[in-house]
Amino acid sequence: MLKSTLLEAVQSAADEVRRFIDLDFKISNKEGVNNLVTEVDHASEKIIIDTIKKNFPDHYILTEESGEIYQDSQYKWIIDPIDGTVNFAHRIPICCISIGVEHNGKMILGAVYNPFMNEMFLAERGCGATLNDRPISVSKKEKVENSCLVTGFPYTYLDMPNGPLEVFDRLIRRGVPVRRLGSAAIDLCWVACGRFDGFYEHKLNAWDSAAGFLLVEEAGGRVTDMKGSPYSPYQPGIVATNGIIHNELLKWVNNEI
Ligand code: IPD
Ligand code: CA
Ligand code: CA
Ligand code: CA
């Protein structure tokens, strides 16, 4: 029931997002230059919330655009109605719907769906991770210098002077390919399926990483904060890898290499 509700919510929201890619839609600015939100983000979020409430009226819901619907529940749904809004607003088909479900503070289910590539990433605690129903696993790369990495940058980072650019600069000076897709949830899923060997980002919110975290773990990878402590969706920094390069990538992001 939990999983079917998750899939129903993701698929119905995705239908709405897909429908709008060739239509006009309203784009507004949140705080921060080019921090966009579209009417489609709101429409997607409404569909997801309605679907959850219909099936689980007493569950706790946390979303990017509407905030919290607090309920004293063991279950918490963590929702990003469009991850990659700037891409979507520019009609770049790299964006997704991302939903993670926590039970007693542990992520137990995660789904990330890119409707434009028709890629559904799904993970269930203890049952592995899949892409369009096929099992996926992380890569086997052993060194950062042979890896293909991905990162993201906050909308503005006047409040955190050089961190993200310093790490990026050192990596690319040494010739390590570092991509920037513009959707943290997809970044994590692409680590889970081995397209990328590692991902790091300095400042994310719970809805950006909740589902993708479980995808990486269930695909055999490792996810921590930037110091190597256990991942929590409620702290900003994240490092996610195939596990093998994890300690080395932690050194890179902490300027120890
Ligand atoms: C953003 C994306 C992006 C990341 C930003 C996020 P949004 O989410 O995940 O990749 O770099 O930090 O805010 O705003 O498109 O949902
Ligand atoms: Ca997001
Ligand atoms: Ca979003
Ligand atoms: Ca946003």
PDB file of C-alpha atoms and ligand atoms in Angstrom:
ATOM      1  CA  MET A   1       0.000   0.000   0.000  1.00  0.00           C
ATOM      2  CA  LEU A   2       2.857   2.380   0.901  1.00  0.00           C
ATOM      3  CA  LYS A   3       4.751   1.510  -2.259  1.00  0.00           C
ATOM      4  CA  SER A   4       1.698   1.635  -4.531  1.00  0.00           C
ATOM      5  CA  THR A   5       0.761   5.049  -3.121  1.00  0.00           C
ATOM      6  CA  LEU A   6       4.326   6.249  -3.679  1.00  0.00           C
ATOM      7  CA  LEU A   7       4.256   5.070  -7.288  1.00  0.00           C
ATOM      8  CA  GLU A   8       0.794   6.507  -7.918  1.00  0.00           C
ATOM      9  CA  ALA A   9       1.893   9.891  -6.543  1.00  0.00           C
ATOM     10  CA  VAL A  10       5.095   9.971  -8.593  1.00  0.00           C
ATOM     11  CA  GLN A  11       3.438   8.818 -11.834  1.00  0.00           C
ATOM     12  CA  SER A  12       0.495  11.219 -11.610  1.00  0.00           C
ATOM     13  CA  ALA A  13       2.748  14.169 -10.804  1.00  0.00           C
ATOM     14  CA  ALA A  14       5.052  13.150 -13.662  1.00  0.00           C
ATOM     15  CA  ASP A  15       2.138  13.138 -16.120  1.00  0.00           C
ATOM     16  CA  GLU A  16       1.432  16.743 -15.162  1.00  0.00           C
ATOM     17  CA  VAL A  17       5.090  17.800 -15.451  1.00  0.00           C
ATOM     18  CA  ARG A  18       5.443  16.071 -18.834  1.00  0.00           C
ATOM     19  CA  ARG A  19       2.265  17.711 -20.138  1.00  0.00           C
ATOM     20  CA  PHE A  20       3.618  21.196 -19.442  1.00  0.00           C
ATOM     21  CA  ILE A  21       7.033  20.962 -21.086  1.00  0.00           C
ATOM     22  CA  ASP A  22       5.719  22.386 -24.388  1.00  0.00           C
ATOM     23  CA  LEU A  23       3.128  24.711 -22.865  1.00  0.00           C
ATOM     24  CA  ASP A  24       3.432  28.159 -21.354  1.00  0.00           C
ATOM     25  CA  PHE A  25       3.627  28.258 -17.592  1.00  0.00           C
ATOM     26  CA  LYS A  26       4.121  30.911 -14.987  1.00  0.00           C
ATOM     27  CA  ILE A  27       7.603  31.259 -13.517  1.00  0.00           C
ATOM     28  CA  SER A  28       8.282  33.160 -10.293  1.00  0.00           C
ATOM     29  CA  ASN A  29      11.365  34.028  -8.333  1.00  0.00           C
ATOM     30  CA  LYS A  30      11.969  32.778  -4.808  1.00  0.00           C
ATOM     31  CA  GLU A  31      14.560  34.499  -2.631  1.00  0.00           C
ATOM     32  CA  GLY A  32      17.965  34.506  -4.350  1.00  0.00           C
ATOM     33  CA  VAL A  33      18.736  35.392  -7.950  1.00  0.00           C
ATOM     34  CA  ASN A  34      17.423  32.810 -10.438  1.00  0.00           C
ATOM     35  CA  ASN A  35      15.957  30.679  -7.663  1.00  0.00           C
ATOM     36  CA  LEU A  36      12.861  29.803  -9.660  1.00  0.00           C
ATOM     37  CA  VAL A  37       9.567  28.112  -8.967  1.00  0.00           C
ATOM     38  CA  THR A  38       6.934  27.448 -11.632  1.00  0.00           C
ATOM     39  CA  GLU A  39       3.228  26.863 -11.449  1.00  0.00           C
ATOM     40  CA  VAL A  40       4.043  23.273 -12.471  1.00  0.00           C
ATOM     41  CA  ASP A  41       6.053  22.747  -9.258  1.00  0.00           C
ATOM     42  CA  HIS A  42       2.921  23.717  -7.328  1.00  0.00           C
ATOM     43  CA  ALA A  43       0.631  21.573  -9.502  1.00  0.00           C
ATOM     44  CA  SER A  44       2.918  18.552  -9.123  1.00  0.00           C
ATOM     45  CA  GLU A  45       3.107  19.056  -5.367  1.00  0.00           C
ATOM     46  CA  LYS A  46      -0.680  19.285  -5.026  1.00  0.00           C
ATOM     47  CA  ILE A  47      -1.155  15.999  -6.899  1.00  0.00           C
ATOM     48  CA  ILE A  48       1.386  14.277  -4.651  1.00  0.00           C
ATOM     49  CA  ILE A  49      -0.087  15.630  -1.412  1.00  0.00           C
ATOM     50  CA  ASP A  50      -3.653  14.758  -2.473  1.00  0.00           C
ATOM     51  CA  THR A  51      -2.611  11.211  -3.348  1.00  0.00           C
ATOM     52  CA  ILE A  52      -0.888  10.682   0.003  1.00  0.00           C
ATOM     53  CA  LYS A  53      -3.721  12.243   1.998  1.00  0.00           C
ATOM     54  CA  LYS A  54      -6.293  10.107   0.200  1.00  0.00           C
ATOM     55  CA  ASN A  55      -4.506   6.918   1.300  1.00  0.00           C
ATOM     56  CA  PHE A  56      -2.766   7.993   4.519  1.00  0.00           C
ATOM     57  CA  PRO A  57      -4.568  11.003   5.995  1.00  0.00           C
ATOM     58  CA  ASP A  58      -2.569  10.824   9.230  1.00  0.00           C
ATOM     59  CA  HIS A  59       0.972  10.736   7.782  1.00  0.00           C
ATOM     60  CA  TYR A  60       3.465  13.581   8.247  1.00  0.00           C
ATOM     61  CA  ILE A  61       4.321  15.358   4.964  1.00  0.00           C
ATOM     62  CA  LEU A  62       7.292  17.650   4.254  1.00  0.00           C
ATOM     63  CA  THR A  63       7.446  19.369   0.855  1.00  0.00           C
ATOM     64  CA  GLU A  64       9.634  21.996  -0.748  1.00  0.00           C
ATOM     65  CA  GLU A  65       6.930  24.428  -1.800  1.00  0.00           C
ATOM     66  CA  SER A  66       4.207  24.019   0.879  1.00  0.00           C
ATOM     67  CA  GLY A  67       6.427  23.244   3.875  1.00  0.00           C
ATOM     68  CA  GLU A  68       5.163  20.882   6.536  1.00  0.00           C
ATOM     69  CA  ILE A  69       1.864  19.210   7.124  1.00  0.00           C
ATOM     70  CA  TYR A  70       2.803  18.116  10.609  1.00  0.00           C
ATOM     71  CA  GLN A  71       1.129  15.049  12.060  1.00  0.00           C
ATOM     72  CA  ASP A  72       2.303  12.963  14.956  1.00  0.00           C
ATOM     73  CA  SER A  73       3.025   9.930  12.795  1.00  0.00           C
ATOM     74  CA  GLN A  74       5.707   7.257  12.457  1.00  0.00           C
ATOM     75  CA  TYR A  75       5.661   7.921   8.711  1.00  0.00           C
ATOM     76  CA  LYS A  76       7.027  11.016   7.020  1.00  0.00           C
ATOM     77  CA  TRP A  77       6.907  11.736   3.283  1.00  0.00           C
ATOM     78  CA  ILE A  78       9.695  14.004   2.014  1.00  0.00           C
ATOM     79  CA  ILE A  79       8.773  15.505  -1.340  1.00  0.00           C
ATOM     80  CA  ASP A  80      10.448  17.462  -4.109  1.00  0.00           C
ATOM     81  CA  PRO A  81       7.718  18.063  -6.713  1.00  0.00           C
ATOM     82  CA  ILE A  82      10.287  19.029  -9.366  1.00  0.00           C
ATOM     83  CA  ASP A  83      13.971  18.611  -8.647  1.00  0.00           C
ATOM     84  CA  GLY A  84      15.770  20.584 -11.328  1.00  0.00           C
ATOM     85  CA  THR A  85      13.308  23.457 -11.594  1.00  0.00           C
ATOM     86  CA  VAL A  86      15.761  25.738 -13.399  1.00  0.00           C
ATOM     87  CA  ASN A  87      16.268  23.032 -16.034  1.00  0.00           C
ATOM     88  CA  PHE A  88      12.514  22.557 -16.353  1.00  0.00           C
ATOM     89  CA  ALA A  89      11.913  26.301 -16.672  1.00  0.00           C
ATOM     90  CA  HIS A  90      14.433  26.331 -19.551  1.00  0.00           C
ATOM     91  CA  ARG A  91      12.890  23.193 -21.107  1.00  0.00           C
ATOM     92  CA  ILE A  92      16.008  21.156 -20.346  1.00  0.00           C
ATOM     93  CA  PRO A  93      14.714  17.611 -19.842  1.00  0.00           C
ATOM     94  CA  ILE A  94      16.862  16.818 -16.808  1.00  0.00           C
ATOM     95  CA  CYS A  95      14.519  17.007 -13.867  1.00  0.00           C
ATOM     96  CA  CYS A  96      12.465  14.635 -11.780  1.00  0.00           C
ATOM     97  CA  ILE A  97       9.902  14.053  -9.097  1.00  0.00           C
ATOM     98  CA  SER A  98      11.564  12.810  -5.917  1.00  0.00           C
ATOM     99  CA  ILE A  99       9.849  11.290  -2.891  1.00  0.00           C
ATOM    100  CA  GLY A 100      11.384   9.576   0.122  1.00  0.00           C
ATOM    101  CA  VAL A 101       9.432   7.900   2.910  1.00  0.00           C
ATOM    102  CA  GLU A 102      10.777   7.734   6.453  1.00  0.00           C
ATOM    103  CA  HIS A 103       9.525   5.329   9.117  1.00  0.00           C
ATOM    104  CA  ASN A 104      10.568   6.144  12.676  1.00  0.00           C
ATOM    105  CA  GLY A 105      13.336   8.369  11.317  1.00  0.00           C
ATOM    106  CA  LYS A 106      14.724   5.768   8.860  1.00  0.00           C
ATOM    107  CA  MET A 107      14.337   6.103   5.120  1.00  0.00           C
ATOM    108  CA  ILE A 108      12.503   3.004   3.955  1.00  0.00           C
ATOM    109  CA  LEU A 109      11.334   3.867   0.431  1.00  0.00           C
ATOM    110  CA  GLY A 110      12.506   6.210  -2.284  1.00  0.00           C
ATOM    111  CA  ALA A 111      11.399   6.970  -5.829  1.00  0.00           C
ATOM    112  CA  VAL A 112      12.957   9.360  -8.331  1.00  0.00           C
ATOM    113  CA  TYR A 113      11.357   9.621 -11.756  1.00  0.00           C
ATOM    114  CA  ASN A 114      12.534  11.624 -14.764  1.00  0.00           C
ATOM    115  CA  PRO A 115       9.481  11.730 -17.030  1.00  0.00           C
ATOM    116  CA  PHE A 116      11.480  12.977 -20.020  1.00  0.00           C
ATOM    117  CA  MET A 117      13.885  10.050 -20.059  1.00  0.00           C
ATOM    118  CA  ASN A 118      11.232   7.703 -18.723  1.00  0.00           C
ATOM    119  CA  GLU A 119      13.593   6.588 -15.970  1.00  0.00           C
ATOM    120  CA  MET A 120      12.052   5.387 -12.718  1.00  0.00           C
ATOM    121  CA  PHE A 121      14.531   4.797  -9.909  1.00  0.00           C
ATOM    122  CA  LEU A 122      13.104   2.930  -6.950  1.00  0.00           C
ATOM    123  CA  ALA A 123      14.618   1.695  -3.684  1.00  0.00           C
ATOM    124  CA  GLU A 124      13.165  -0.157  -0.761  1.00  0.00           C
ATOM    125  CA  ARG A 125      15.222  -0.672   2.406  1.00  0.00           C
ATOM    126  CA  GLY A 126      16.752  -4.144   2.377  1.00  0.00           C
ATOM    127  CA  CYS A 127      15.418  -4.990  -1.100  1.00  0.00           C
ATOM    128  CA  GLY A 128      17.924  -3.234  -3.387  1.00  0.00           C
ATOM    129  CA  ALA A 129      17.523  -0.515  -5.973  1.00  0.00           C
ATOM    130  CA  THR A 130      16.085  -0.655  -9.481  1.00  0.00           C
ATOM    131  CA  LEU A 131      15.929   1.407 -12.653  1.00  0.00           C
ATOM    132  CA  ASN A 132      12.753   0.652 -14.590  1.00  0.00           C
ATOM    133  CA  ASP A 133      12.413  -2.579 -12.567  1.00  0.00           C
ATOM    134  CA  ARG A 134      15.950  -3.804 -13.276  1.00  0.00           C
ATOM    135  CA  PRO A 135      18.409  -4.096 -10.381  1.00  0.00           C
ATOM    136  CA  ILE A 136      21.174  -1.488 -10.392  1.00  0.00           C
ATOM    137  CA  SER A 137      24.473  -1.220  -8.590  1.00  0.00           C
ATOM    138  CA  VAL A 138      27.204   1.333  -8.106  1.00  0.00           C
ATOM    139  CA  SER A 139      30.431   1.412 -10.123  1.00  0.00           C
ATOM    140  CA  LYS A 140      33.695  -0.269  -9.195  1.00  0.00           C
ATOM    141  CA  LYS A 141      36.084   2.640  -9.823  1.00  0.00           C
ATOM    142  CA  GLU A 142      38.899   2.615  -7.302  1.00  0.00           C
ATOM    143  CA  LYS A 143      40.378   6.097  -7.504  1.00  0.00           C
ATOM    144  CA  VAL A 144      39.040   9.617  -7.770  1.00  0.00           C
ATOM    145  CA  GLU A 145      41.492  10.418 -10.561  1.00  0.00           C
ATOM    146  CA  ASN A 146      39.818   7.768 -12.772  1.00  0.00           C
ATOM    147  CA  SER A 147      36.302   8.696 -11.718  1.00  0.00           C
ATOM    148  CA  CYS A 148      33.533  10.711 -13.285  1.00  0.00           C
ATOM    149  CA  LEU A 149      31.982  12.914 -10.602  1.00  0.00           C
ATOM    150  CA  VAL A 150      28.970  15.182 -10.365  1.00  0.00           C
ATOM    151  CA  THR A 151      28.229  18.137  -8.135  1.00  0.00           C
ATOM    152  CA  GLY A 152      25.797  21.012  -7.737  1.00  0.00           C
ATOM    153  CA  PHE A 153      25.930  24.571  -6.504  1.00  0.00           C
ATOM    154  CA  PRO A 154      23.505  26.509  -4.309  1.00  0.00           C
ATOM    155  CA  TYR A 155      21.418  29.240  -5.969  1.00  0.00           C
ATOM    156  CA  THR A 156      23.651  31.826  -4.342  1.00  0.00           C
ATOM    157  CA  TYR A 157      26.393  31.313  -1.858  1.00  0.00           C
ATOM    158  CA  LEU A 158      27.264  34.721  -0.603  1.00  0.00           C
ATOM    159  CA  ASP A 159      26.980  33.162   2.856  1.00  0.00           C
ATOM    160  CA  MET A 160      29.618  30.462   2.182  1.00  0.00           C
ATOM    161  CA  PRO A 161      32.544  32.190   0.465  1.00  0.00           C
ATOM    162  CA  ASN A 162      34.693  29.778  -1.515  1.00  0.00           C
ATOM    163  CA  GLY A 163      33.821  26.195  -0.518  1.00  0.00           C
ATOM    164  CA  PRO A 164      32.111  24.761  -3.603  1.00  0.00           C
ATOM    165  CA  LEU A 165      34.308  26.531  -6.142  1.00  0.00           C
ATOM    166  CA  GLU A 166      37.561  25.627  -4.387  1.00  0.00           C
ATOM    167  CA  VAL A 167      36.774  21.928  -4.445  1.00  0.00           C
ATOM    168  CA  PHE A 168      35.571  22.103  -8.056  1.00  0.00           C
ATOM    169  CA  ASP A 169      38.672  24.054  -9.079  1.00  0.00           C
ATOM    170  CA  ARG A 170      41.105  21.570  -7.517  1.00  0.00           C
ATOM    171  CA  LEU A 171      39.363  18.590  -9.075  1.00  0.00           C
ATOM    172  CA  ILE A 172      39.171  19.964 -12.589  1.00  0.00           C
ATOM    173  CA  ARG A 173      42.738  21.315 -12.472  1.00  0.00           C
ATOM    174  CA  ARG A 174      43.801  17.696 -11.900  1.00  0.00           C
ATOM    175  CA  GLY A 175      41.700  16.600 -14.886  1.00  0.00           C
ATOM    176  CA  VAL A 176      38.909  14.848 -12.986  1.00  0.00           C
ATOM    177  CA  PRO A 177      35.653  15.180 -14.955  1.00  0.00           C
ATOM    178  CA  VAL A 178      33.048  16.881 -12.735  1.00  0.00           C
ATOM    179  CA  ARG A 179      29.588  17.292 -14.243  1.00  0.00           C
ATOM    180  CA  ARG A 180      26.733  19.540 -13.067  1.00  0.00           C
ATOM    181  CA  LEU A 181      23.313  18.251 -14.111  1.00  0.00           C
ATOM    182  CA  GLY A 182      21.156  20.613 -12.003  1.00  0.00           C
ATOM    183  CA  SER A 183      19.150  17.965 -10.155  1.00  0.00           C
ATOM    184  CA  ALA A 184      20.602  16.523  -6.972  1.00  0.00           C
ATOM    185  CA  ALA A 185      18.108  13.646  -6.944  1.00  0.00           C
ATOM    186  CA  ILE A 186      19.168  12.589 -10.445  1.00  0.00           C
ATOM    187  CA  ASP A 187      22.835  13.050  -9.488  1.00  0.00           C
ATOM    188  CA  LEU A 188      22.350  10.551  -6.654  1.00  0.00           C
ATOM    189  CA  CYS A 189      20.465   8.072  -8.839  1.00  0.00           C
ATOM    190  CA  TRP A 190      23.164   8.239 -11.472  1.00  0.00           C
ATOM    191  CA  VAL A 191      25.690   7.303  -8.777  1.00  0.00           C
ATOM    192  CA  ALA A 192      23.372   4.440  -7.796  1.00  0.00           C
ATOM    193  CA  CYS A 193      23.340   3.042 -11.340  1.00  0.00           C
ATOM    194  CA  GLY A 194      27.073   3.533 -11.908  1.00  0.00           C
ATOM    195  CA  ARG A 195      26.996   6.376 -14.449  1.00  0.00           C
ATOM    196  CA  PHE A 196      28.808   8.531 -11.922  1.00  0.00           C
ATOM    197  CA  ASP A 197      31.295   7.258  -9.353  1.00  0.00           C
ATOM    198  CA  GLY A 198      30.677  10.011  -6.830  1.00  0.00           C
ATOM    199  CA  PHE A 199      28.616  13.103  -5.992  1.00  0.00           C
ATOM    200  CA  TYR A 200      29.158  15.883  -3.495  1.00  0.00           C
ATOM    201  CA  GLU A 201      27.254  19.049  -2.747  1.00  0.00           C
ATOM    202  CA  HIS A 202      27.657  21.607   0.031  1.00  0.00           C
ATOM    203  CA  LYS A 203      24.114  22.769   0.654  1.00  0.00           C
ATOM    204  CA  LEU A 204      21.010  20.692   0.037  1.00  0.00           C
ATOM    205  CA  ASN A 205      17.601  20.386   1.638  1.00  0.00           C
ATOM    206  CA  ALA A 206      15.943  17.184   2.847  1.00  0.00           C
ATOM    207  CA  TRP A 207      13.705  16.921  -0.242  1.00  0.00           C
ATOM    208  CA  ASP A 208      16.707  17.085  -2.615  1.00  0.00           C
ATOM    209  CA  SER A 209      18.447  14.030  -1.190  1.00  0.00           C
ATOM    210  CA  ALA A 210      15.967  11.875   0.804  1.00  0.00           C
ATOM    211  CA  ALA A 211      15.006   9.435  -1.966  1.00  0.00           C
ATOM    212  CA  GLY A 212      18.361   9.495  -3.780  1.00  0.00           C
ATOM    213  CA  PHE A 213      20.188   8.618  -0.550  1.00  0.00           C
ATOM    214  CA  LEU A 214      18.305   5.311  -0.299  1.00  0.00           C
ATOM    215  CA  LEU A 215      18.921   4.606  -3.987  1.00  0.00           C
ATOM    216  CA  VAL A 216      22.696   4.901  -3.473  1.00  0.00           C
ATOM    217  CA  GLU A 217      22.717   2.828  -0.272  1.00  0.00           C
ATOM    218  CA  GLU A 218      20.544   0.091  -1.705  1.00  0.00           C
ATOM    219  CA  ALA A 219      22.695  -0.012  -4.845  1.00  0.00           C
ATOM    220  CA  GLY A 220      25.714  -0.790  -2.666  1.00  0.00           C
ATOM    221  CA  GLY A 221      27.176   2.702  -2.311  1.00  0.00           C
ATOM    222  CA  ARG A 222      27.889   4.944   0.664  1.00  0.00           C
ATOM    223  CA  VAL A 223      26.406   8.288   1.678  1.00  0.00           C
ATOM    224  CA  THR A 224      27.710  10.556   4.441  1.00  0.00           C
ATOM    225  CA  ASP A 225      27.878  14.213   5.298  1.00  0.00           C
ATOM    226  CA  MET A 226      30.973  16.125   4.203  1.00  0.00           C
ATOM    227  CA  LYS A 227      32.955  15.047   7.265  1.00  0.00           C
ATOM    228  CA  GLY A 228      32.175  11.349   6.824  1.00  0.00           C
ATOM    229  CA  SER A 229      29.477  11.168   9.524  1.00  0.00           C
ATOM    230  CA  PRO A 230      26.271   9.250   8.820  1.00  0.00           C
ATOM    231  CA  TYR A 231      23.924  10.908   6.331  1.00  0.00           C
ATOM    232  CA  SER A 232      20.942  12.816   7.620  1.00  0.00           C
ATOM    233  CA  PRO A 233      18.523  14.557   5.252  1.00  0.00           C
ATOM    234  CA  TYR A 234      18.412  17.449   7.729  1.00  0.00           C
ATOM    235  CA  GLN A 235      22.011  18.587   7.411  1.00  0.00           C
ATOM    236  CA  PRO A 236      23.225  20.394   4.281  1.00  0.00           C
ATOM    237  CA  GLY A 237      26.399  18.728   2.971  1.00  0.00           C
ATOM    238  CA  ILE A 238      26.508  15.352   1.256  1.00  0.00           C
ATOM    239  CA  VAL A 239      29.045  12.974  -0.254  1.00  0.00           C
ATOM    240  CA  ALA A 240      27.702   9.897  -2.075  1.00  0.00           C
ATOM    241  CA  THR A 241      29.918   7.387  -3.825  1.00  0.00           C
ATOM    242  CA  ASN A 242      30.363   3.794  -4.913  1.00  0.00           C
ATOM    243  CA  GLY A 243      31.871   3.256  -1.438  1.00  0.00           C
ATOM    244  CA  ILE A 244      35.343   2.431  -2.769  1.00  0.00           C
ATOM    245  CA  ILE A 245      36.376   6.033  -3.477  1.00  0.00           C
ATOM    246  CA  HIS A 246      34.454   7.463  -0.516  1.00  0.00           C
ATOM    247  CA  ASN A 247      37.300   8.165   1.898  1.00  0.00           C
ATOM    248  CA  GLU A 248      39.406   9.634  -0.881  1.00  0.00           C
ATOM    249  CA  LEU A 249      36.605  11.915  -2.084  1.00  0.00           C
ATOM    250  CA  LEU A 250      36.064  13.074   1.520  1.00  0.00           C
ATOM    251  CA  LYS A 251      39.700  14.207   1.526  1.00  0.00           C
ATOM    252  CA  TRP A 252      39.194  16.149  -1.702  1.00  0.00           C
ATOM    253  CA  VAL A 253      36.098  17.949  -0.418  1.00  0.00           C
ATOM    254  CA  ASN A 254      37.864  18.791   2.843  1.00  0.00           C
ATOM    255  CA  ASN A 255      40.925  20.217   1.079  1.00  0.00           C
ATOM    256  CA  GLU A 256      43.153  17.449   2.436  1.00  0.00           C
ATOM    257  CA  ILE A 257      44.406  16.477  -1.038  1.00  0.00           C
TER     258      ILE A 257
HETATM  259  C1  IPD B   1      18.065  22.150  -6.744  1.00  0.00           C
HETATM  260  C2  IPD B   1      18.723  21.044  -7.523  1.00  0.00           C
HETATM  261  C3  IPD B   1      20.161  21.397  -7.831  1.00  0.00           C
HETATM  262  C4  IPD B   1      20.944  21.711  -6.571  1.00  0.00           C
HETATM  263  C5  IPD B   1      20.249  22.812  -5.788  1.00  0.00           C
HETATM  264  C6  IPD B   1      18.811  22.402  -5.473  1.00  0.00           C
HETATM  265  P1  IPD B   1      15.402  22.490  -7.111  1.00  0.00           P
HETATM  266  O1  IPD B   1      16.718  21.785  -6.422  1.00  0.00           O
HETATM  267  O2  IPD B   1      18.690  19.836  -6.825  1.00  0.00           O
HETATM  268  O3  IPD B   1      20.834  20.336  -8.456  1.00  0.00           O
HETATM  269  O4  IPD B   1      22.233  22.121  -6.933  1.00  0.00           O
HETATM  270  O5  IPD B   1      20.963  23.015  -4.592  1.00  0.00           O
HETATM  271  O6  IPD B   1      18.177  23.415  -4.744  1.00  0.00           O
HETATM  272  O7  IPD B   1      15.375  23.894  -6.595  1.00  0.00           O
HETATM  273  O8  IPD B   1      15.571  22.402  -8.575  1.00  0.00           O
HETATM  274  O9  IPD B   1      14.329  21.643  -6.546  1.00  0.00           O
HETATM  275 CA    CA B   2      15.398  20.140  -5.216  1.00  0.00          CA
HETATM  276 CA    CA B   3      12.131  21.500  -6.305  1.00  0.00          CA
HETATM  277 CA    CA B   4      13.659  24.901  -5.636  1.00  0.00          CA
END
